[in-house]
Amino acid sequence: MSQNLSEALLRIPLFKNLIPTEIKPLLSLCKSASYDPGTKIYEAGSSGTEMLILLKGTVRVLLSDGTEVATVSAMDTVGGMEIVGALQRTADIVAADEVSGLTISKGVLEGLFQNAPNMGIGLLRNIVENIAHKLSDTNKELAARISHEGGSQSKE
């Protein structure tokens, strides 16, 4: 693995606090993935058995009615909530442009708990922390929208 790739991967929240010698064996357990613009990567209601580590491109997070609720760009992940929580996917994930990255399956994560527990726990901590940050950002955005809508309505 090149030094540049190692440094790039360390900027991804999933790999926070891991060292390059831990990342290399983990990458060998991941699968490469690429998607053309408009491709539905994950479908709402499907089982969440993997997460996508975005290395290039942007994905759109869409509700069943087509409403875009978020975008996720390179150097981030999608699908963490489902892989950790054994939940069905709550939204469609669609490639906004050319997307490439790596997928990590729930089985790989569970295998790390057995075979490399420190790394598995570290990854789990990073996934949960990333979900918490995204939820916090969403809550702030929702509060701002509610505040803005409430302030713009006339009182009768």
Short mmCIF file of N, CA and C in Angstrom, two decimals:
data_model
loop_
_atom_site.label_atom_id
_atom_site.label_comp_id
_atom_site.label_asym_id
_atom_site.label_seq_id
_atom_site.Cartn_x
_atom_site.Cartn_y
_atom_site.Cartn_z
N MET A 1 0.85 -1.17 0.00
CA MET A 1 0.00 0.00 0.00
C MET A 1 0.89 1.24 0.00
N SER A 2 0.60 2.17 -0.87
CA SER A 2 1.44 3.36 -0.96
C SER A 2 1.22 4.27 0.24
N GLN A 3 2.21 5.11 0.49
CA GLN A 3 2.13 6.06 1.61
C GLN A 3 0.97 7.01 1.41
N ASN A 4 0.75 7.48 0.16
CA ASN A 4 -0.35 8.41 -0.11
C ASN A 4 -1.70 7.78 0.18
N LEU A 5 -1.88 6.51 -0.22
CA LEU A 5 -3.14 5.83 0.05
C LEU A 5 -3.34 5.66 1.55
N SER A 6 -2.30 5.29 2.24
CA SER A 6 -2.38 5.14 3.71
C SER A 6 -2.82 6.44 4.35
N GLU A 7 -2.20 7.54 3.94
CA GLU A 7 -2.55 8.84 4.50
C GLU A 7 -3.98 9.23 4.15
N ALA A 8 -4.41 8.92 2.92
CA ALA A 8 -5.78 9.23 2.52
C ALA A 8 -6.78 8.43 3.34
N LEU A 9 -6.51 7.15 3.51
CA LEU A 9 -7.44 6.31 4.27
C LEU A 9 -7.54 6.73 5.72
N LEU A 10 -6.48 7.24 6.28
CA LEU A 10 -6.51 7.68 7.67
C LEU A 10 -7.39 8.91 7.88
N ARG A 11 -7.76 9.60 6.79
CA ARG A 11 -8.68 10.75 6.89
C ARG A 11 -10.13 10.30 6.91
N ILE A 12 -10.38 9.03 6.58
CA ILE A 12 -11.74 8.51 6.59
C ILE A 12 -12.11 8.18 8.03
N PRO A 13 -13.27 8.65 8.50
CA PRO A 13 -13.64 8.42 9.90
C PRO A 13 -13.59 6.95 10.32
N LEU A 14 -13.85 6.03 9.42
CA LEU A 14 -13.83 4.61 9.75
C LEU A 14 -12.45 4.17 10.25
N PHE A 15 -11.40 4.77 9.74
CA PHE A 15 -10.04 4.34 10.06
C PHE A 15 -9.36 5.20 11.12
N LYS A 16 -10.09 6.15 11.70
CA LYS A 16 -9.53 7.04 12.71
C LYS A 16 -8.88 6.22 13.84
N ASN A 17 -7.73 6.64 14.26
CA ASN A 17 -6.97 6.02 15.35
C ASN A 17 -6.38 4.65 15.00
N LEU A 18 -6.53 4.20 13.77
CA LEU A 18 -5.85 2.97 13.36
C LEU A 18 -4.49 3.35 12.79
N ILE A 19 -3.58 2.42 12.79
CA ILE A 19 -2.26 2.67 12.22
C ILE A 19 -2.16 1.95 10.87
N PRO A 20 -1.29 2.42 9.99
CA PRO A 20 -1.21 1.82 8.65
C PRO A 20 -1.05 0.30 8.66
N THR A 21 -0.33 -0.24 9.64
CA THR A 21 -0.15 -1.69 9.66
C THR A 21 -1.46 -2.41 10.01
N GLU A 22 -2.43 -1.71 10.60
CA GLU A 22 -3.74 -2.30 10.85
C GLU A 22 -4.65 -2.16 9.63
N ILE A 23 -4.46 -1.08 8.89
CA ILE A 23 -5.33 -0.81 7.74
C ILE A 23 -5.07 -1.81 6.61
N LYS A 24 -3.81 -2.13 6.35
CA LYS A 24 -3.47 -2.99 5.22
C LYS A 24 -4.19 -4.34 5.28
N PRO A 25 -4.14 -5.09 6.41
CA PRO A 25 -4.88 -6.36 6.43
C PRO A 25 -6.39 -6.18 6.36
N LEU A 26 -6.88 -5.07 6.90
CA LEU A 26 -8.32 -4.80 6.82
C LEU A 26 -8.74 -4.60 5.36
N LEU A 27 -7.93 -3.88 4.61
CA LEU A 27 -8.26 -3.63 3.20
C LEU A 27 -8.32 -4.93 2.40
N SER A 28 -7.52 -5.91 2.78
CA SER A 28 -7.55 -7.18 2.06
C SER A 28 -8.88 -7.91 2.28
N LEU A 29 -9.62 -7.52 3.30
CA LEU A 29 -10.94 -8.13 3.59
C LEU A 29 -12.08 -7.38 2.92
N CYS A 30 -11.78 -6.21 2.37
CA CYS A 30 -12.78 -5.41 1.69
C CYS A 30 -12.85 -5.77 0.21
N LYS A 31 -13.97 -5.45 -0.41
CA LYS A 31 -14.13 -5.66 -1.85
C LYS A 31 -14.21 -4.32 -2.55
N SER A 32 -13.57 -4.24 -3.73
CA SER A 32 -13.66 -3.02 -4.54
C SER A 32 -15.05 -2.90 -5.13
N ALA A 33 -15.50 -1.67 -5.25
CA ALA A 33 -16.83 -1.42 -5.83
C ALA A 33 -16.78 -0.14 -6.64
N SER A 34 -17.49 -0.12 -7.76
CA SER A 34 -17.61 1.11 -8.54
C SER A 34 -19.01 1.15 -9.14
N TYR A 35 -19.51 2.38 -9.28
CA TYR A 35 -20.89 2.57 -9.73
C TYR A 35 -20.95 3.76 -10.68
N ASP A 36 -21.76 3.61 -11.72
CA ASP A 36 -21.99 4.70 -12.66
C ASP A 36 -23.00 5.67 -12.08
N PRO A 37 -23.01 6.92 -12.58
CA PRO A 37 -23.99 7.89 -12.10
C PRO A 37 -25.42 7.35 -12.26
N GLY A 38 -26.24 7.57 -11.24
CA GLY A 38 -27.63 7.13 -11.27
C GLY A 38 -27.86 5.71 -10.78
N THR A 39 -26.80 4.96 -10.54
CA THR A 39 -26.95 3.58 -10.07
C THR A 39 -27.43 3.57 -8.62
N LYS A 40 -28.45 2.74 -8.35
CA LYS A 40 -28.91 2.56 -6.99
C LYS A 40 -27.98 1.56 -6.32
N ILE A 41 -27.22 2.04 -5.36
CA ILE A 41 -26.22 1.22 -4.67
C ILE A 41 -26.90 0.37 -3.59
N TYR A 42 -27.72 1.00 -2.78
CA TYR A 42 -28.49 0.31 -1.73
C TYR A 42 -29.93 0.76 -1.84
N GLU A 43 -30.84 -0.17 -1.56
CA GLU A 43 -32.27 0.12 -1.67
C GLU A 43 -32.93 0.11 -0.30
N ALA A 44 -33.77 1.11 -0.07
CA ALA A 44 -34.52 1.18 1.19
C ALA A 44 -35.29 -0.13 1.38
N GLY A 45 -35.26 -0.63 2.61
CA GLY A 45 -35.98 -1.86 2.93
C GLY A 45 -35.15 -3.12 2.79
N SER A 46 -34.00 -3.01 2.09
CA SER A 46 -33.14 -4.19 1.94
C SER A 46 -32.32 -4.38 3.22
N SER A 47 -31.80 -5.58 3.39
CA SER A 47 -31.00 -5.84 4.59
C SER A 47 -29.65 -5.15 4.46
N GLY A 48 -29.16 -4.64 5.56
CA GLY A 48 -27.89 -3.93 5.58
C GLY A 48 -26.76 -4.85 5.95
N THR A 49 -26.21 -5.54 4.98
CA THR A 49 -25.16 -6.52 5.27
C THR A 49 -23.76 -5.99 4.96
N GLU A 50 -23.66 -4.76 4.44
CA GLU A 50 -22.36 -4.18 4.14
C GLU A 50 -22.45 -2.67 4.20
N MET A 51 -21.30 -2.05 4.32
CA MET A 51 -21.22 -0.60 4.23
C MET A 51 -20.22 -0.23 3.14
N LEU A 52 -20.38 0.96 2.60
CA LEU A 52 -19.53 1.43 1.51
C LEU A 52 -18.60 2.52 2.03
N ILE A 53 -17.33 2.34 1.77
CA ILE A 53 -16.30 3.32 2.08
C ILE A 53 -16.06 4.08 0.77
N LEU A 54 -16.49 5.33 0.70
CA LEU A 54 -16.37 6.11 -0.53
C LEU A 54 -14.95 6.66 -0.68
N LEU A 55 -14.31 6.30 -1.76
CA LEU A 55 -12.98 6.82 -2.07
C LEU A 55 -13.05 7.89 -3.15
N LYS A 56 -14.08 7.83 -3.99
CA LYS A 56 -14.25 8.80 -5.08
C LYS A 56 -15.74 8.98 -5.33
N GLY A 57 -16.15 10.22 -5.55
CA GLY A 57 -17.52 10.49 -5.93
C GLY A 57 -18.42 10.88 -4.76
N THR A 58 -19.70 11.02 -5.10
CA THR A 58 -20.73 11.44 -4.15
C THR A 58 -21.96 10.57 -4.33
N VAL A 59 -22.62 10.25 -3.23
CA VAL A 59 -23.88 9.52 -3.30
C VAL A 59 -24.98 10.39 -2.70
N ARG A 60 -26.19 10.15 -3.19
CA ARG A 60 -27.38 10.84 -2.69
C ARG A 60 -28.16 9.88 -1.80
N VAL A 61 -28.67 10.39 -0.70
CA VAL A 61 -29.50 9.61 0.21
C VAL A 61 -30.94 10.07 -0.04
N LEU A 62 -31.77 9.12 -0.53
CA LEU A 62 -33.13 9.47 -0.97
C LEU A 62 -34.18 8.68 -0.20
N LEU A 63 -35.22 9.38 0.23
CA LEU A 63 -36.37 8.71 0.83
C LEU A 63 -37.18 8.03 -0.26
N SER A 64 -38.12 7.20 0.14
CA SER A 64 -38.90 6.43 -0.84
C SER A 64 -39.67 7.33 -1.81
N ASP A 65 -40.00 8.57 -1.40
CA ASP A 65 -40.71 9.49 -2.29
C ASP A 65 -39.77 10.28 -3.19
N GLY A 66 -38.46 9.97 -3.10
CA GLY A 66 -37.48 10.64 -3.94
C GLY A 66 -36.85 11.88 -3.31
N THR A 67 -37.29 12.26 -2.12
CA THR A 67 -36.73 13.42 -1.44
C THR A 67 -35.29 13.15 -1.03
N GLU A 68 -34.40 14.04 -1.43
CA GLU A 68 -33.00 13.91 -1.05
C GLU A 68 -32.82 14.47 0.36
N VAL A 69 -32.33 13.65 1.26
CA VAL A 69 -32.15 14.09 2.64
C VAL A 69 -30.69 14.33 2.98
N ALA A 70 -29.78 13.85 2.16
CA ALA A 70 -28.35 14.06 2.42
C ALA A 70 -27.55 13.68 1.20
N THR A 71 -26.31 14.14 1.19
CA THR A 71 -25.32 13.65 0.24
C THR A 71 -24.10 13.24 1.07
N VAL A 72 -23.41 12.25 0.57
CA VAL A 72 -22.19 11.77 1.22
C VAL A 72 -21.12 11.74 0.16
N SER A 73 -19.98 12.34 0.49
CA SER A 73 -18.89 12.46 -0.48
C SER A 73 -17.72 11.57 -0.12
N ALA A 74 -16.77 11.54 -1.04
CA ALA A 74 -15.56 10.73 -0.86
C ALA A 74 -14.93 11.00 0.50
N MET A 75 -14.27 9.97 1.00
CA MET A 75 -13.59 9.97 2.29
C MET A 75 -14.59 9.88 3.45
N ASP A 76 -15.74 9.27 3.16
CA ASP A 76 -16.74 9.03 4.20
C ASP A 76 -17.37 7.66 3.91
N THR A 77 -18.34 7.29 4.71
CA THR A 77 -18.98 5.98 4.57
C THR A 77 -20.49 6.11 4.55
N VAL A 78 -21.15 5.11 3.96
CA VAL A 78 -22.60 4.97 4.05
C VAL A 78 -22.91 3.52 4.41
N GLY A 79 -23.97 3.34 5.18
CA GLY A 79 -24.39 1.99 5.54
C GLY A 79 -23.93 1.54 6.91
N GLY A 80 -23.29 2.42 7.66
CA GLY A 80 -22.80 2.05 8.98
C GLY A 80 -23.91 1.71 9.96
N MET A 81 -24.99 2.48 9.92
CA MET A 81 -26.08 2.25 10.85
C MET A 81 -26.68 0.86 10.66
N GLU A 82 -26.82 0.45 9.44
CA GLU A 82 -27.43 -0.85 9.16
C GLU A 82 -26.49 -2.00 9.50
N ILE A 83 -25.21 -1.85 9.24
CA ILE A 83 -24.26 -2.93 9.49
C ILE A 83 -24.09 -3.16 10.99
N VAL A 84 -24.18 -2.11 11.78
CA VAL A 84 -24.02 -2.22 13.23
C VAL A 84 -25.33 -2.61 13.90
N GLY A 85 -26.42 -2.02 13.43
CA GLY A 85 -27.71 -2.21 14.10
C GLY A 85 -28.54 -3.35 13.56
N ALA A 86 -28.07 -4.08 12.57
CA ALA A 86 -28.83 -5.16 11.95
C ALA A 86 -30.21 -4.66 11.52
N LEU A 87 -30.22 -3.48 10.94
CA LEU A 87 -31.46 -2.85 10.50
C LEU A 87 -31.62 -2.98 8.99
N GLN A 88 -32.85 -2.82 8.54
CA GLN A 88 -33.07 -2.69 7.11
C GLN A 88 -32.68 -1.27 6.72
N ARG A 89 -32.27 -1.12 5.49
CA ARG A 89 -31.87 0.21 5.01
C ARG A 89 -33.08 1.14 5.04
N THR A 90 -32.83 2.36 5.48
CA THR A 90 -33.92 3.32 5.65
C THR A 90 -34.08 4.24 4.44
N ALA A 91 -33.13 4.22 3.53
CA ALA A 91 -33.18 5.10 2.37
C ALA A 91 -32.46 4.45 1.20
N ASP A 92 -32.74 4.95 0.01
CA ASP A 92 -31.99 4.54 -1.17
C ASP A 92 -30.67 5.31 -1.18
N ILE A 93 -29.62 4.65 -1.59
CA ILE A 93 -28.33 5.30 -1.79
C ILE A 93 -28.04 5.22 -3.28
N VAL A 94 -27.92 6.38 -3.92
CA VAL A 94 -27.78 6.45 -5.38
C VAL A 94 -26.52 7.23 -5.73
N ALA A 95 -25.75 6.71 -6.67
CA ALA A 95 -24.53 7.39 -7.13
C ALA A 95 -24.91 8.69 -7.83
N ALA A 96 -24.39 9.81 -7.34
CA ALA A 96 -24.65 11.11 -7.97
C ALA A 96 -23.73 11.32 -9.17
N ASP A 97 -22.58 10.72 -9.12
CA ASP A 97 -21.60 10.76 -10.20
C ASP A 97 -20.85 9.43 -10.16
N GLU A 98 -19.72 9.35 -10.83
CA GLU A 98 -18.95 8.10 -10.77
C GLU A 98 -18.46 7.90 -9.34
N VAL A 99 -18.77 6.73 -8.81
CA VAL A 99 -18.42 6.41 -7.42
C VAL A 99 -17.53 5.18 -7.41
N SER A 100 -16.49 5.25 -6.61
CA SER A 100 -15.69 4.05 -6.38
C SER A 100 -15.31 4.01 -4.91
N GLY A 101 -15.12 2.81 -4.45
CA GLY A 101 -14.77 2.65 -3.05
C GLY A 101 -14.57 1.19 -2.70
N LEU A 102 -14.75 0.92 -1.43
CA LEU A 102 -14.60 -0.42 -0.89
C LEU A 102 -15.82 -0.75 -0.06
N THR A 103 -16.20 -2.03 -0.08
CA THR A 103 -17.29 -2.45 0.81
C THR A 103 -16.70 -3.35 1.89
N ILE A 104 -17.28 -3.23 3.05
CA ILE A 104 -16.91 -4.10 4.16
C ILE A 104 -18.20 -4.74 4.66
N SER A 105 -18.19 -6.05 4.78
CA SER A 105 -19.41 -6.76 5.15
C SER A 105 -19.54 -6.89 6.66
N LYS A 106 -20.75 -7.13 7.08
CA LYS A 106 -21.03 -7.37 8.49
C LYS A 106 -20.24 -8.60 8.97
N GLY A 107 -20.11 -9.60 8.12
CA GLY A 107 -19.37 -10.80 8.47
C GLY A 107 -17.90 -10.52 8.74
N VAL A 108 -17.30 -9.63 7.94
CA VAL A 108 -15.91 -9.25 8.16
C VAL A 108 -15.77 -8.55 9.50
N LEU A 109 -16.69 -7.64 9.78
CA LEU A 109 -16.65 -6.93 11.05
C LEU A 109 -16.78 -7.90 12.22
N GLU A 110 -17.71 -8.84 12.11
CA GLU A 110 -17.88 -9.84 13.17
C GLU A 110 -16.64 -10.73 13.29
N GLY A 111 -16.00 -11.05 12.16
CA GLY A 111 -14.78 -11.84 12.19
C GLY A 111 -13.65 -11.11 12.91
N LEU A 112 -13.60 -9.79 12.74
CA LEU A 112 -12.58 -9.02 13.44
C LEU A 112 -12.78 -9.08 14.95
N PHE A 113 -14.03 -9.11 15.39
CA PHE A 113 -14.29 -9.21 16.83
C PHE A 113 -13.69 -10.50 17.39
N GLN A 114 -13.72 -11.56 16.58
CA GLN A 114 -13.18 -12.85 17.01
C GLN A 114 -11.65 -12.92 16.88
N ASN A 115 -11.14 -12.46 15.74
CA ASN A 115 -9.73 -12.67 15.41
C ASN A 115 -8.81 -11.51 15.73
N ALA A 116 -9.34 -10.31 15.74
CA ALA A 116 -8.55 -9.11 16.05
C ALA A 116 -9.44 -8.16 16.84
N PRO A 117 -9.78 -8.54 18.07
CA PRO A 117 -10.79 -7.78 18.83
C PRO A 117 -10.47 -6.30 19.01
N ASN A 118 -9.22 -5.95 19.21
CA ASN A 118 -8.89 -4.53 19.39
C ASN A 118 -9.21 -3.73 18.13
N MET A 119 -8.86 -4.29 16.96
CA MET A 119 -9.17 -3.60 15.71
C MET A 119 -10.68 -3.58 15.49
N GLY A 120 -11.37 -4.69 15.76
CA GLY A 120 -12.81 -4.75 15.59
C GLY A 120 -13.52 -3.73 16.46
N ILE A 121 -13.10 -3.63 17.70
CA ILE A 121 -13.71 -2.66 18.61
C ILE A 121 -13.39 -1.24 18.16
N GLY A 122 -12.17 -1.02 17.68
CA GLY A 122 -11.81 0.30 17.16
C GLY A 122 -12.67 0.69 15.97
N LEU A 123 -12.88 -0.23 15.05
CA LEU A 123 -13.74 0.06 13.89
C LEU A 123 -15.17 0.32 14.33
N LEU A 124 -15.68 -0.50 15.24
CA LEU A 124 -17.04 -0.31 15.74
C LEU A 124 -17.18 1.05 16.40
N ARG A 125 -16.22 1.42 17.20
CA ARG A 125 -16.24 2.73 17.86
C ARG A 125 -16.28 3.84 16.80
N ASN A 126 -15.46 3.70 15.76
CA ASN A 126 -15.43 4.72 14.70
C ASN A 126 -16.74 4.78 13.93
N ILE A 127 -17.34 3.62 13.66
CA ILE A 127 -18.63 3.60 12.96
C ILE A 127 -19.69 4.31 13.79
N VAL A 128 -19.76 3.97 15.08
CA VAL A 128 -20.76 4.57 15.96
C VAL A 128 -20.52 6.07 16.10
N GLU A 129 -19.27 6.47 16.24
CA GLU A 129 -18.95 7.90 16.36
C GLU A 129 -19.35 8.65 15.08
N ASN A 130 -19.09 8.05 13.92
CA ASN A 130 -19.46 8.67 12.65
C ASN A 130 -20.98 8.82 12.54
N ILE A 131 -21.71 7.77 12.94
CA ILE A 131 -23.18 7.85 12.94
C ILE A 131 -23.65 8.95 13.88
N ALA A 132 -23.05 9.03 15.07
CA ALA A 132 -23.43 10.06 16.04
C ALA A 132 -23.21 11.46 15.49
N HIS A 133 -22.07 11.69 14.80
CA HIS A 133 -21.81 13.00 14.21
C HIS A 133 -22.83 13.33 13.13
N LYS A 134 -23.14 12.35 12.29
CA LYS A 134 -24.13 12.59 11.24
C LYS A 134 -25.50 12.87 11.83
N LEU A 135 -25.88 12.15 12.88
CA LEU A 135 -27.17 12.38 13.54
C LEU A 135 -27.20 13.77 14.18
N SER A 136 -26.11 14.16 14.82
CA SER A 136 -26.03 15.49 15.43
C SER A 136 -26.17 16.58 14.37
N ASP A 137 -25.47 16.43 13.25
CA ASP A 137 -25.58 17.41 12.17
C ASP A 137 -27.01 17.48 11.64
N THR A 138 -27.65 16.32 11.48
CA THR A 138 -29.03 16.28 11.00
C THR A 138 -29.96 16.96 12.00
N ASN A 139 -29.77 16.70 13.28
CA ASN A 139 -30.60 17.34 14.31
C ASN A 139 -30.46 18.85 14.28
N LYS A 140 -29.22 19.35 14.12
CA LYS A 140 -28.99 20.79 14.05
C LYS A 140 -29.68 21.39 12.82
N GLU A 141 -29.56 20.69 11.70
CA GLU A 141 -30.20 21.17 10.47
C GLU A 141 -31.71 21.19 10.61
N LEU A 142 -32.27 20.15 11.20
CA LEU A 142 -33.72 20.08 11.42
C LEU A 142 -34.18 21.19 12.36
N ALA A 143 -33.44 21.42 13.43
CA ALA A 143 -33.79 22.49 14.38
C ALA A 143 -33.76 23.85 13.69
N ALA A 144 -32.76 24.07 12.84
CA ALA A 144 -32.67 25.33 12.11
C ALA A 144 -33.85 25.50 11.15
N ARG A 145 -34.24 24.42 10.48
CA ARG A 145 -35.39 24.49 9.57
C ARG A 145 -36.67 24.81 10.34
N ILE A 146 -36.85 24.13 11.46
CA ILE A 146 -38.06 24.35 12.26
C ILE A 146 -38.08 25.79 12.79
N SER A 147 -36.94 26.26 13.26
CA SER A 147 -36.83 27.62 13.76
C SER A 147 -37.13 28.63 12.65
N HIS A 148 -36.57 28.39 11.48
CA HIS A 148 -36.78 29.29 10.34
C HIS A 148 -38.24 29.28 9.90
N GLU A 149 -38.85 28.10 9.82
CA GLU A 149 -40.25 28.00 9.40
C GLU A 149 -41.16 28.64 10.44
N GLY A 150 -40.87 28.43 11.70
CA GLY A 150 -41.68 29.00 12.77
C GLY A 150 -41.58 30.51 12.80
N GLY A 151 -40.40 31.06 12.50
CA GLY A 151 -40.20 32.49 12.52
C GLY A 151 -40.78 33.18 11.30
N SER A 152 -41.01 32.46 10.22
CA SER A 152 -41.51 33.10 9.00
C SER A 152 -43.02 33.04 8.88
N GLN A 153 -43.68 32.31 9.79
CA GLN A 153 -45.13 32.24 9.73
C GLN A 153 -45.72 33.43 10.45
N SER A 154 -46.79 33.97 9.90
CA SER A 154 -47.43 35.12 10.55
C SER A 154 -48.33 34.61 11.67
N LYS A 155 -48.41 35.44 12.72
CA LYS A 155 -49.27 35.11 13.86
C LYS A 155 -50.62 35.72 13.65
N GLU A 156 -51.66 34.95 13.94
CA GLU A 156 -53.00 35.46 13.74
C GLU A 156 -53.61 35.82 15.05
#
